[in-house]
Amino acid sequence: MERAYRLNLNMQPNGDHEVHADDCRYYPTLTYDSLGRFSTCASAVAEAKRKHPTKAINGCVHCARECHTG
């Protein structure tokens, strides 16, 4: 099942920008980049890194736990 993913353009306190799935309660609604629809968070994170090579990208611990690096 594909889900829509967004990158939060607001940096977290640790310097990361988090990727969120569309059903996440932390899904950004104001400052974000739409990444597209993907079947895995790994694909969404890869797209975020491709589009934003200078940003530290991480998966959300709540909706993309398998892509969250801590």
Backbone as JSON, one array per atom type, in Angstrom:
{
  "sequence": "MERAYRLNLNMQPNGDHEVHADDCRYYPTLTYDSLGRFSTCASAVAEAKRKHPTKAINGCVHCARECHTG",
  "N": [[0.84, -1.18, 0.0], [0.65, 2.13, -0.93], [1.68, 5.2, 0.51], [1.32, 8.71, 1.12], [4.03, 10.91, 1.53], [5.75, 13.44, 3.41], [8.31, 15.87, 3.85], [9.31, 17.45, 6.71], [10.11, 20.76, 6.83], [10.89, 22.26, 8.93], [13.47, 22.26, 11.17], [14.42, 19.76, 13.52], [15.3, 19.8, 17.07], [17.71, 18.36, 17.21], [18.85, 18.76, 14.77], [17.9, 17.31, 12.62], [15.7, 16.76, 9.8], [12.51, 15.58, 9.51], [10.85, 12.82, 7.93], [7.49, 12.2, 7.23], [4.59, 10.1, 7.19], [1.33, 10.21, 5.61], [-0.68, 9.53, 7.44], [0.21, 10.18, 9.92], [0.16, 11.7, 13.12], [1.83, 13.8, 13.43], [2.21, 14.82, 10.96], [3.35, 17.26, 8.8], [1.77, 20.41, 8.18], [2.19, 23.01, 7.43], [4.92, 23.94, 6.83], [6.59, 22.29, 4.61], [7.84, 19.76, 2.33], [6.37, 18.1, -0.24], [6.85, 14.75, -0.89], [5.87, 12.66, -2.39], [4.2, 9.55, -3.29], [4.81, 6.47, -1.76], [5.71, 3.02, -1.26], [7.24, 2.24, 0.84], [8.88, 3.6, 3.76], [11.57, 3.87, 3.47], [12.0, 4.38, 0.76], [10.8, 6.89, 0.59], [12.45, 8.38, 2.32], [14.84, 8.17, 0.91], [14.16, 9.65, -1.38], [13.77, 12.16, -0.19], [16.39, 12.69, 0.65], [17.62, 12.81, -1.84], [16.39, 15.08, -2.94], [17.07, 17.01, -1.1], [19.99, 17.33, -0.49], [21.75, 18.55, 1.34], [20.6, 18.51, 3.8], [20.1, 16.93, 6.99], [18.41, 13.99, 7.14], [15.74, 12.12, 8.5], [13.6, 9.42, 9.48], [10.33, 9.68, 10.87], [9.82, 8.86, 14.26], [7.36, 7.94, 15.04], [5.67, 7.33, 12.79], [7.3, 6.29, 10.85], [9.02, 4.36, 11.85], [10.83, 2.27, 11.18], [12.62, 3.61, 9.65], [13.72, 5.45, 11.25], [16.55, 6.77, 12.72], [17.38, 7.44, 15.2]],
  "CA": [[0.0, 0.0, 0.0], [1.41, 3.37, -0.99], [1.28, 6.3, 1.38], [1.94, 9.99, 0.79], [5.05, 11.32, 2.51], [6.21, 14.82, 3.39], [9.48, 16.21, 4.65], [9.12, 18.65, 7.52], [11.21, 21.69, 6.59], [11.33, 22.8, 10.22], [14.5, 21.39, 11.73], [14.26, 19.28, 14.88], [16.39, 20.29, 17.93], [18.97, 17.64, 16.96], [19.33, 19.11, 13.44], [17.27, 16.48, 11.59], [14.42, 17.06, 9.16], [11.84, 14.28, 9.56], [9.9, 12.37, 6.91], [6.25, 11.73, 7.85], [3.54, 9.53, 6.35], [0.11, 11.01, 5.65], [-1.56, 9.2, 8.56], [0.92, 10.51, 11.16], [-0.4, 12.87, 13.82], [2.83, 14.86, 13.32], [2.3, 15.16, 9.53], [3.42, 18.72, 8.72], [0.74, 21.03, 7.36], [2.54, 24.37, 7.05], [6.24, 24.07, 6.22], [6.94, 20.93, 4.21], [8.03, 19.43, 0.92], [5.69, 16.85, -0.6], [7.81, 13.83, -1.5], [5.17, 11.76, -3.28], [3.61, 8.34, -2.72], [5.79, 5.39, -1.73], [5.26, 1.83, -0.55], [8.07, 2.1, 2.05], [9.47, 4.85, 4.22], [12.95, 3.93, 2.95], [11.93, 5.06, -0.54], [10.5, 8.29, 0.86], [13.66, 8.98, 2.88], [15.8, 8.28, -0.21], [13.72, 10.78, -2.2], [14.06, 13.38, 0.56], [17.84, 12.9, 0.59], [17.94, 13.21, -3.21], [15.91, 16.44, -3.16], [17.65, 17.92, -0.1], [21.26, 16.66, -0.14], [22.49, 19.21, 2.41], [19.87, 18.37, 5.06], [20.1, 15.65, 7.71], [17.06, 13.44, 6.98], [15.45, 11.0, 9.39], [12.2, 9.03, 9.51], [9.61, 9.96, 12.12], [9.79, 7.72, 15.18], [5.97, 7.49, 15.22], [5.04, 6.78, 11.59], [8.32, 5.7, 9.97], [9.95, 3.84, 12.85], [11.9, 1.47, 10.58], [13.57, 4.54, 9.01], [14.21, 6.38, 12.27], [17.91, 6.38, 13.1], [17.66, 7.82, 16.58]],
  "C": [[0.89, 1.25, 0.0], [0.8, 4.4, -0.06], [1.96, 7.57, 0.88], [2.9, 10.36, 1.91], [5.41, 12.78, 2.29], [7.47, 14.94, 4.24], [9.16, 17.49, 5.41], [10.34, 19.54, 7.32], [11.64, 22.43, 7.84], [12.29, 21.81, 10.85], [14.18, 21.02, 13.18], [15.42, 19.82, 15.74], [17.74, 19.61, 17.68], [19.52, 17.91, 15.56], [18.7, 18.33, 12.31], [16.01, 17.14, 11.03], [13.73, 15.7, 9.01], [10.87, 14.06, 8.41], [8.7, 11.76, 7.63], [5.32, 11.15, 6.8], [2.24, 10.3, 6.57], [-0.84, 10.68, 6.79], [-0.92, 9.49, 9.92], [0.29, 11.73, 11.82], [0.57, 14.04, 13.79], [3.07, 15.28, 11.87], [2.29, 16.67, 9.37], [2.36, 19.29, 7.78], [1.11, 22.44, 6.9], [3.86, 24.46, 6.28], [6.75, 22.69, 5.88], [7.25, 20.87, 2.73], [7.32, 18.1, 0.68], [6.67, 15.97, -1.37], [7.17, 12.91, -2.52], [4.63, 10.56, -2.53], [4.62, 7.2, -2.86], [5.23, 4.21, -0.95], [6.09, 1.58, 0.71], [8.6, 3.47, 2.47], [10.9, 4.99, 3.7], [12.98, 4.64, 1.6], [11.66, 6.54, -0.36], [11.72, 9.02, 1.41], [14.71, 9.15, 1.78], [15.44, 9.46, -1.11], [14.02, 12.1, -1.5], [15.55, 13.7, 0.51], [18.28, 13.34, -0.8], [17.57, 14.68, -3.44], [16.59, 17.46, -2.25], [18.99, 17.36, 0.38], [22.04, 17.31, 1.0], [21.81, 19.07, 3.77], [20.1, 16.98, 5.67], [18.66, 15.15, 7.72], [16.9, 12.21, 7.86], [13.96, 10.67, 9.25], [11.59, 9.35, 10.86], [9.55, 8.7, 12.98], [8.38, 7.15, 15.32], [5.39, 6.81, 13.98], [6.01, 6.12, 10.62], [9.44, 5.11, 10.83], [11.11, 3.06, 12.24], [12.94, 2.33, 9.87], [14.11, 5.56, 9.99], [15.56, 5.9, 12.78], [18.3, 6.84, 14.49], [18.07, 9.2, 16.66]]
}
